[in-house]
Coordinates of C-alpha atoms and ligand atoms in Angstrom, one line a residue:
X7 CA 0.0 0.0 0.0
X8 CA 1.3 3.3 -0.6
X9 CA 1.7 5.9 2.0
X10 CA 3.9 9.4 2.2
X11 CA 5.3 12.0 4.6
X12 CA 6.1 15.8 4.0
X13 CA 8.5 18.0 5.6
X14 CA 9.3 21.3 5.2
X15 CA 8.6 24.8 6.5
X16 CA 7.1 27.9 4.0
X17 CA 10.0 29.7 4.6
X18 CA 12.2 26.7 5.5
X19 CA 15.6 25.8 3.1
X20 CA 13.1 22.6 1.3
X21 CA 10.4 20.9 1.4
X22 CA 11.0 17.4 2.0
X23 CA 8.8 13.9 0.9
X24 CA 9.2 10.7 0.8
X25 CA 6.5 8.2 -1.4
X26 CA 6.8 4.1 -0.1
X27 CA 4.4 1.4 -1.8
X28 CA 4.9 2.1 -5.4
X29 CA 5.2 -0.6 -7.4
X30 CA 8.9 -1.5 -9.4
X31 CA 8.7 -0.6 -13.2
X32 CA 6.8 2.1 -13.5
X33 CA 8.5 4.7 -16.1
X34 CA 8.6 8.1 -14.2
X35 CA 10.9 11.4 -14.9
X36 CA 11.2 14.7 -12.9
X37 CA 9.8 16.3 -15.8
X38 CA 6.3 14.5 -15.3
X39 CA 6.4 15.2 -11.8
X40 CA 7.5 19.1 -12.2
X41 CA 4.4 20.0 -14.8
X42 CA 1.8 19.1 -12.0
X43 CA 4.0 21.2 -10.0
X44 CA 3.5 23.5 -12.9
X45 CA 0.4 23.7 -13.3
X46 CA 0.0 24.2 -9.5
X47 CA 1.4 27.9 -9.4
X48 CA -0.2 29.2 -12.3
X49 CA -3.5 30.6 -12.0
X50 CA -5.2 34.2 -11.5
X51 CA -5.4 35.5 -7.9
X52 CA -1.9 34.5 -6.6
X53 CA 0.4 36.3 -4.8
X54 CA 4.0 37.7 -5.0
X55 CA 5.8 34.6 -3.8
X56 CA 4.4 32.8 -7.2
X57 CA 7.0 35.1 -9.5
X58 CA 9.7 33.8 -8.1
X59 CA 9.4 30.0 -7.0
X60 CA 9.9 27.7 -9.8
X61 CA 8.9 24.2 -8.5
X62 CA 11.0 21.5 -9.8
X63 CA 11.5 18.0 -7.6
X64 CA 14.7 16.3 -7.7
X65 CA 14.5 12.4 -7.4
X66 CA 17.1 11.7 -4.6
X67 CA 15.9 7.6 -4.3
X68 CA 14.1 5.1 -5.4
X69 CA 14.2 5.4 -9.6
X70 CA 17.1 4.2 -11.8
X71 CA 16.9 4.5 -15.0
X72 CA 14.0 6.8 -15.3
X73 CA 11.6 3.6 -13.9
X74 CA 10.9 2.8 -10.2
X75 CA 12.1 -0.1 -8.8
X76 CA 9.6 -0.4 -5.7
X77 CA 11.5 1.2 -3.1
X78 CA 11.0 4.1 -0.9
X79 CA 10.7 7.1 -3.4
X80 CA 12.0 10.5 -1.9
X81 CA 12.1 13.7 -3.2
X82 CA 13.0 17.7 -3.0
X83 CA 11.7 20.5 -3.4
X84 CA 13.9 24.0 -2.8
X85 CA 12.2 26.8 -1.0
X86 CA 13.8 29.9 -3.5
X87 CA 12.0 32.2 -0.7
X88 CA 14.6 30.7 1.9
X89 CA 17.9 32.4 -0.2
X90 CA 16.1 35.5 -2.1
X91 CA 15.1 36.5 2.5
X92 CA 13.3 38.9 0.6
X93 CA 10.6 39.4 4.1
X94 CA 13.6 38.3 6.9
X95 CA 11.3 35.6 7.8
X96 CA 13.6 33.0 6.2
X97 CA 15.7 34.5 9.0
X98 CA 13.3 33.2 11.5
X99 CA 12.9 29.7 10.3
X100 CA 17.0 29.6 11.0
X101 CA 17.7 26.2 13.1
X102 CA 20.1 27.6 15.4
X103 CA 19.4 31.4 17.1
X104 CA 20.3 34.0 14.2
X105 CA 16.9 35.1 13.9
X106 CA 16.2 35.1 17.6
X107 CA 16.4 38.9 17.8
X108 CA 13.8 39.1 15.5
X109 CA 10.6 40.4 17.5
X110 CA 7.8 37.5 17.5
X111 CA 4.3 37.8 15.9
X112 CA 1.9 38.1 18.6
X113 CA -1.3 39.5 16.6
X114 CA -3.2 36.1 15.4
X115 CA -5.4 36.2 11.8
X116 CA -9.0 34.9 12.3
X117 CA -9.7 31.6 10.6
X118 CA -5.6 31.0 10.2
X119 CA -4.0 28.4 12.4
X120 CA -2.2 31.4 14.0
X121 CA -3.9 31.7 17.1
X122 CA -4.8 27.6 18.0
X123 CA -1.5 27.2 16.8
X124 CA 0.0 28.6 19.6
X125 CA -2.3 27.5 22.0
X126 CA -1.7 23.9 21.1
X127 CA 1.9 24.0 20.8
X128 CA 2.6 26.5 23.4
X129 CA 4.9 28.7 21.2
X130 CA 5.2 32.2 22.2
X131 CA 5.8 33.1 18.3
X132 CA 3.2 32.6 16.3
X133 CA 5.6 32.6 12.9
X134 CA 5.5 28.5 13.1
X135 CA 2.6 27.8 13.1
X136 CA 2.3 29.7 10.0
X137 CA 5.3 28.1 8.8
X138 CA 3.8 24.7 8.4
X139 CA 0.0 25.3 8.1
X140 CA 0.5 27.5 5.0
X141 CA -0.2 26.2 1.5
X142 CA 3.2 25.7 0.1
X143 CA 3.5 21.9 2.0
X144 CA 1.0 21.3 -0.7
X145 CA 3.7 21.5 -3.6
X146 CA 5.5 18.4 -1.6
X147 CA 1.9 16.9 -2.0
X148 CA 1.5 17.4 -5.4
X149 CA 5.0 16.3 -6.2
X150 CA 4.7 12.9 -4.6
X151 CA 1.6 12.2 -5.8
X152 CA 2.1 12.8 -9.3
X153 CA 3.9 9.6 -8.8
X154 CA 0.6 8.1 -8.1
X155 CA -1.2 9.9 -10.6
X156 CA 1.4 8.2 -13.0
X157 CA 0.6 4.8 -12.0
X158 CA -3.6 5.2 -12.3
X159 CA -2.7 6.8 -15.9
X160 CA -0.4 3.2 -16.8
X161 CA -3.6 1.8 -16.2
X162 CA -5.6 4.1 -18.3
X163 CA -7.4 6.1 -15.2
X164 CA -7.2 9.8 -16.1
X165 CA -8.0 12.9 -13.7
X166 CA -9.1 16.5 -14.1
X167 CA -10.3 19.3 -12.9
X168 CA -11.8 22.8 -13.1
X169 CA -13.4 25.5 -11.3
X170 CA -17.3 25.4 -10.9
X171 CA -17.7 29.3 -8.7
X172 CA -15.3 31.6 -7.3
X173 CA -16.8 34.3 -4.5
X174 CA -20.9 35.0 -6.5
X175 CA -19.8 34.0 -10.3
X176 CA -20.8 30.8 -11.4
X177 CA -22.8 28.3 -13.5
X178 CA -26.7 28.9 -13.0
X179 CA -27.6 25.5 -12.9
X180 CA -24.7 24.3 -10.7
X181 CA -25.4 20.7 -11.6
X182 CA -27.0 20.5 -15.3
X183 CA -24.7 23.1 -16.9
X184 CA -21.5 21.6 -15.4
X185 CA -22.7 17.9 -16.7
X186 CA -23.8 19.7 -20.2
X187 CA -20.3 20.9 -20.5
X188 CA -18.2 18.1 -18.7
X189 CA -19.5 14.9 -19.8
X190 CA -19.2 14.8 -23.4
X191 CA -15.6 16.0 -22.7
X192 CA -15.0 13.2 -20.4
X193 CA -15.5 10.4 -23.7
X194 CA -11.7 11.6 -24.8
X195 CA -10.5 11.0 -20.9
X196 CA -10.7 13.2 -18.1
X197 CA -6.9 14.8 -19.0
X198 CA -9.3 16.5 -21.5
X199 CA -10.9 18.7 -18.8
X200 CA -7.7 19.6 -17.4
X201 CA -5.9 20.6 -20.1
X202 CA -8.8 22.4 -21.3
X203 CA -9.5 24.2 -17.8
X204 CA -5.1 24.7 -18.1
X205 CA -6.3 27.5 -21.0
X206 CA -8.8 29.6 -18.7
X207 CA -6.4 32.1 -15.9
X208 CA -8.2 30.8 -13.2
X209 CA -9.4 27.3 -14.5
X210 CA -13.4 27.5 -15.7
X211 CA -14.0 25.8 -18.8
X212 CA -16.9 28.3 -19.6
X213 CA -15.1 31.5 -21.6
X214 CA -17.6 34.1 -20.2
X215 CA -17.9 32.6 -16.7
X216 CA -13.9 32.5 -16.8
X217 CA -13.6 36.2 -17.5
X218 CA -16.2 36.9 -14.8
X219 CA -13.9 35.4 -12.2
X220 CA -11.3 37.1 -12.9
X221 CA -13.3 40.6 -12.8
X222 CA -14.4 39.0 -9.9
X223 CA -10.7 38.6 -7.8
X224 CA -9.4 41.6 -9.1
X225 CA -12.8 43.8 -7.4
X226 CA -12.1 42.3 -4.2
X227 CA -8.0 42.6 -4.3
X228 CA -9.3 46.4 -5.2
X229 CA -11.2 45.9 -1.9
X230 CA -8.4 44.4 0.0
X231 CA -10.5 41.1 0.5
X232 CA -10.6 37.7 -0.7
X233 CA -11.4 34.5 -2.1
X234 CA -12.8 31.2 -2.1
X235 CA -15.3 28.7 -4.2
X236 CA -16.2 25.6 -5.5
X237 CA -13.7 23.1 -7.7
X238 CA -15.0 19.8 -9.4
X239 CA -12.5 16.8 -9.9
X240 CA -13.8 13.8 -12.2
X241 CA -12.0 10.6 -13.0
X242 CA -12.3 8.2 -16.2
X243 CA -11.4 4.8 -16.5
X244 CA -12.2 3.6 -13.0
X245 CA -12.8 0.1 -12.6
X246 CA -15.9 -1.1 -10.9
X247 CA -15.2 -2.6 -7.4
X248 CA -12.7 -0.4 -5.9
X249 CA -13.6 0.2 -2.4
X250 CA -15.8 -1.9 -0.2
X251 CA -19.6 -1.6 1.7
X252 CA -18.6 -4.5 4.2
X253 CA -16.7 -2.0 6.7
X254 CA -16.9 1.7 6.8
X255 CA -13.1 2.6 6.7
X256 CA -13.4 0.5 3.7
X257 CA -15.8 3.1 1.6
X258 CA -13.7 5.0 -1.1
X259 CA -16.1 7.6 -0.8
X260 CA -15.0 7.8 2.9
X261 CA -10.8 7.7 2.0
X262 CA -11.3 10.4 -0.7
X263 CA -12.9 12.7 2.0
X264 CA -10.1 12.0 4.2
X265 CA -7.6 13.6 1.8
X266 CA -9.8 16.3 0.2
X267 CA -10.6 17.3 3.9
X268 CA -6.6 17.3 4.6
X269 CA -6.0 20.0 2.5
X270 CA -5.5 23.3 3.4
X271 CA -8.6 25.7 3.2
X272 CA -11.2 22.8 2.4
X273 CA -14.7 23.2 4.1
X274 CA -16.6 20.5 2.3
X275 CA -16.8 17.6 -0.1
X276 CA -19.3 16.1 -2.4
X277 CA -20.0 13.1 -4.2
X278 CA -22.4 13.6 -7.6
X279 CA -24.9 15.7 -6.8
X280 CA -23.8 15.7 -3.4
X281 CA -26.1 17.9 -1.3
X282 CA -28.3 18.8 -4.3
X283 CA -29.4 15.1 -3.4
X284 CA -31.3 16.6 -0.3
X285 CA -33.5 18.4 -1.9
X286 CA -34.8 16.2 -4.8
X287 CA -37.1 13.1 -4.4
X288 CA -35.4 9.7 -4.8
X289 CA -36.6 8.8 -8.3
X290 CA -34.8 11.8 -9.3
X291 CA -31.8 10.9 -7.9
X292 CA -30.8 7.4 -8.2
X293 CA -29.1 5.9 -11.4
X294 CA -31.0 3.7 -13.6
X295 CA -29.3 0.4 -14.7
X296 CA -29.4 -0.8 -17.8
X297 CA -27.4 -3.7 -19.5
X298 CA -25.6 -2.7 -23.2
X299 CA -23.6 -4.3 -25.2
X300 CA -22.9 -7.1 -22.6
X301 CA -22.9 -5.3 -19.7
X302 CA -24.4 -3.4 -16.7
X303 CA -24.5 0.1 -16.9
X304 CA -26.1 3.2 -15.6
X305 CA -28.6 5.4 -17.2
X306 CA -27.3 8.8 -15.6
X307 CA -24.3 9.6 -13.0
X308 CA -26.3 11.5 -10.2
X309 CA -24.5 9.4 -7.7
X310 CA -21.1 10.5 -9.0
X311 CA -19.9 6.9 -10.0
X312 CA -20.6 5.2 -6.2
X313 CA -22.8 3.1 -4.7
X314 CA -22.5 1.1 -1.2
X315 CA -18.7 3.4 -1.0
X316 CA -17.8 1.0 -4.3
X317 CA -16.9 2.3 -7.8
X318 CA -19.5 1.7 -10.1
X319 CA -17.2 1.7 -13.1
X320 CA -19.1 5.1 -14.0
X321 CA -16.9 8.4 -13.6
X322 CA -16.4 9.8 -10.4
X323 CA -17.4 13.0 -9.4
X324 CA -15.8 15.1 -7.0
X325 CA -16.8 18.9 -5.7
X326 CA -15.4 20.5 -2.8
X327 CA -15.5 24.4 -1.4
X328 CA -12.4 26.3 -0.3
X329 CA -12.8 28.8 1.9
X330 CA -11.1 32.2 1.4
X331 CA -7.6 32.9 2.2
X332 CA -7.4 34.6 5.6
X333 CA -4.9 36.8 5.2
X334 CA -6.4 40.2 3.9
X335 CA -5.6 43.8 3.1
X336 CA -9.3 44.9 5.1
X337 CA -8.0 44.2 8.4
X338 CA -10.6 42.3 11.0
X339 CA -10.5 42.6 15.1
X340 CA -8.6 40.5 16.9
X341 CA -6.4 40.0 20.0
X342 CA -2.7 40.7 20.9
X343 CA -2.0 37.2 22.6
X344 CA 0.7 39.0 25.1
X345 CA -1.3 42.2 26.1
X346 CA -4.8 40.9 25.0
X347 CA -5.3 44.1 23.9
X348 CA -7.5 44.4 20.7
X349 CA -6.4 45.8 17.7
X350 CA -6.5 45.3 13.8
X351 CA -4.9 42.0 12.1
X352 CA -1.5 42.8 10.3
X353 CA -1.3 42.1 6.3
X354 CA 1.8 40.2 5.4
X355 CA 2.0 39.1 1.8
X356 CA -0.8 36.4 0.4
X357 CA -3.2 35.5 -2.2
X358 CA -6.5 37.2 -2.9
X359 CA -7.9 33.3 -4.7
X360 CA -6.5 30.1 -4.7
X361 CA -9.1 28.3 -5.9
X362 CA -7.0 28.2 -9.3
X363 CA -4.1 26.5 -7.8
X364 CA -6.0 24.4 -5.1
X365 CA -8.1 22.4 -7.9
X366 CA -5.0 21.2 -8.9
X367 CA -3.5 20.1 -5.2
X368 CA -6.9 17.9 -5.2
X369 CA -6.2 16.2 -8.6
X370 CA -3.2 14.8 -7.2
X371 CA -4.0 14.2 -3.4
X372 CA -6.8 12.2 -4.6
X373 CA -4.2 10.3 -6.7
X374 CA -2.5 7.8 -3.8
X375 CA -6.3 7.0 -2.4
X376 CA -7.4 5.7 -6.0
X377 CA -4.3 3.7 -6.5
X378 CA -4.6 2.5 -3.2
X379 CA -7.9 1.0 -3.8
X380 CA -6.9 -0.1 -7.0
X381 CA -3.4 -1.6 -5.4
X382 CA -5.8 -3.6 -3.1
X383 CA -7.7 -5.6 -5.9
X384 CA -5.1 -5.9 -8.5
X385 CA -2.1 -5.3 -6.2
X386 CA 1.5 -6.8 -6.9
X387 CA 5.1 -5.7 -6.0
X388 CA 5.4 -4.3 -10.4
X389 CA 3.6 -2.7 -13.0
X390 CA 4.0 -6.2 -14.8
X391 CA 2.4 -8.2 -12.1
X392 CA 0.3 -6.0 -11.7
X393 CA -1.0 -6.1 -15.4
X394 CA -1.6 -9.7 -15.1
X395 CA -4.1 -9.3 -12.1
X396 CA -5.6 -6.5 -13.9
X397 CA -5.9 -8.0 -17.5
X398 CA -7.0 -11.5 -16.1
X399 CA -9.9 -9.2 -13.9
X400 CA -11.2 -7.6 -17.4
X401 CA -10.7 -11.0 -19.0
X402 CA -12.7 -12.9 -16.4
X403 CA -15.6 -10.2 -15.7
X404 CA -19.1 -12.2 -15.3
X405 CA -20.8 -9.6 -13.8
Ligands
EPS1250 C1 0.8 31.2 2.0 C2 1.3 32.4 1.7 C3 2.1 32.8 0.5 C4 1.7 31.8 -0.6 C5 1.9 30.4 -0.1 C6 0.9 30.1 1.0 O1 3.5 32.6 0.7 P1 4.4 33.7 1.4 O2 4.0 33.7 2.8 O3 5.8 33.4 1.1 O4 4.0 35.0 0.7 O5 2.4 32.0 -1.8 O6 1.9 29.5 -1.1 C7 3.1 29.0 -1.5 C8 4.2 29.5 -1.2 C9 2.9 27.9 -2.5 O7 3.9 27.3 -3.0 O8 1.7 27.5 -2.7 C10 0.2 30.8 3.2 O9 0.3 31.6 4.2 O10 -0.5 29.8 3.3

């Protein structure tokens, strides 16, 4: 089974991963791994630190050759922010005591882990909690799991993503425009809908809509505000029968959560039509099967490619909202932790949206769950063996 760890501060010298449960074969180069990590800092509504960090990963273990051989995959990612000290706060992050005469942050941001950090930890700084809550431990994230993502594509299961609303602009019909636009794109692959979404500055496959979000960031950077929305993620090529009913930990559904839910900024996650499916009478939201062309099928995808927690061999849909960034120009109340005194939250550089970039941290976390699943019916220590269990299982279908 695969798992993974991250190190690494914001303003730290790297970030730090390791990847252990991949399989040996698979063919895998820093340049796959670095256009996720691409893709990840591009996007309307980012900040300064975006101009300057160019992500790239180097493979330190675990592939020779340009394939894996099944052992522990690690990898690194350089902080540029660290040497540029443009802010002094690489300063801070020093290991030993340069930085201690820098004077603390005492003033915690509401809805940041700035103030529950401290409380938790018992710092009297608040500058590490920031450190490791911030959003730039996601590039680690993305990094390793487009290792992952690799392995799901060898066996033909694409993902993608895209952005559904940022702040009031979005599709009417939240559901039926989306599926209008989406499914007929997801025939060629899911891919399709990312590198289609890759085209739009902040990721909306709709041209107009895409323009209005944009308009939409730069009112409230005017305004000294920001952020947040909804993304969608679907996946092609899924097998039916990853996952299991027989024990909750079991459900996909459930695991996918897990991860969306472990990303910074995420306030909720849904499956299909989700919490639409509350307000709609049952006939109008369960799938119809059918049986074509020798096998079962589904007449519509309202249940987002699960039933019972299992895949249904449909696509899966995914939608989540991201709340917006914390850190804003319009300052809000808060409380100096030392003299408790109120006063006005300080600004210190951020994004207005992230929604852009965050879509694409999802495509990939979601990556290691799938092939997890997957790895747990067709699982073997290669790509090879692995194509044997999985051939034979297509081969041998009944149902
Ligand atoms: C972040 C604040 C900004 C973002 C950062 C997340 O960084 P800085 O504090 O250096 O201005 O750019 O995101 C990344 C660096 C990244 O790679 O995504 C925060 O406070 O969460």
């Amino acid at each position: 089974m695969i798992r993974y760890l991250t190190a690494g501060e914001s303003h730290g010298p790297q970030l730090t991963g390791i990847i252990e449960g991949i399989p040996a074969g698979l063919p895998i180069t820093e340049d796959e791994i670095a256009l996720h990590l691409a893709r990840r800092q591009k996007g309307y509504g980012r900040g300064g630190r975006m101009a300057f960090e160019k992500d790239k990963a180097e493979i330190l273990s675990g592939v020779r050759f340009g394939k894996t051989m099944g052992t522990p995959i690690a990898l690194q990612l350089p902080n540029r922010a660290f040497e540029k000290d443009d802010t002094g706060w690489p300063k801070v992050m020093n290991k030993e005591g340069d930085g201690e005469d820098v004077d603390p942050i005492t003033v915690p941001r509401p809805g940041h882990a700035d103030l529950i950090g401290v409380q938790k930890y018992r710092y009297d700084d608040i500058r590490p909690a920031i450190e490791r809550s911030s959003a730039r431990e996601t590039a680690m994230r993305v990094g390793l799991s487009a290792i992952a993502r690799k392995l799901l594509k060898h066996f033909g299961i694409e993902i993608g993503g895209h952005i559904i609303r940022i702040g009031s602009v979005g599709y009417e019909d939240e559901w039926g425009d989306v599926r209008d636009l989406v499914d007929p794109m997801m025939k060629d692959g899911a891919e399709t809908i990312f590198r289609a979404a890759d085209e739009s500055p902040v990721r909306c496959l709709d041209e107009d809509l895409s323009e209005k979000m944009r308009e939409e960031i730069k009112k409230w950077r005017k305004e000294g505000s920001s952020l947040g929305g909804y993304w969608e993620v679907v996946l092609t090529g899924v097998p039916a029968g990853l996952g299991s009913f027989v024990h909750w930990d079991r459900k996909l559904e459930g695991q996918l959560a897990q991860a969306i839910m472990g990303t910074q900024a995420m306030k909720g996650v849904e499956i299909g039509l989700g919490f639409e499916a509350g307000r709609r009478p049952g006939h109008e939201v369960h799938d119809e099967i059918t049986h074509e062309e020798g096998e079962f099928r589904r007449r519509t995808n309202r249940l987002g490619g699960f039933e019972g927690g299992v895949t249904t061999g449909m696509p899966i849909i995914i939608r989540g909202v991201m709340k917006p960034i914390p850190t804003m120009l319009t300052p809000l109340k808060t409380v100096d932790m030392n003299t408790k005194e109120e006063m006005d939250t300080r600004y210190e550089r951020s994004d207005v949206c992230a929604l852009p970039r965050a879509v694409v941290v999802i495509e990939n976390v979601i990556a290691p769950v799938i092939a997890n699943a997957f790895l747990e019916k067709f699982g073997g220590d290669s790509v090879e063996e692995i194509e044997e269990h999985y051939n034979a299982f297509k081969e041998n279908k009944k149902r």
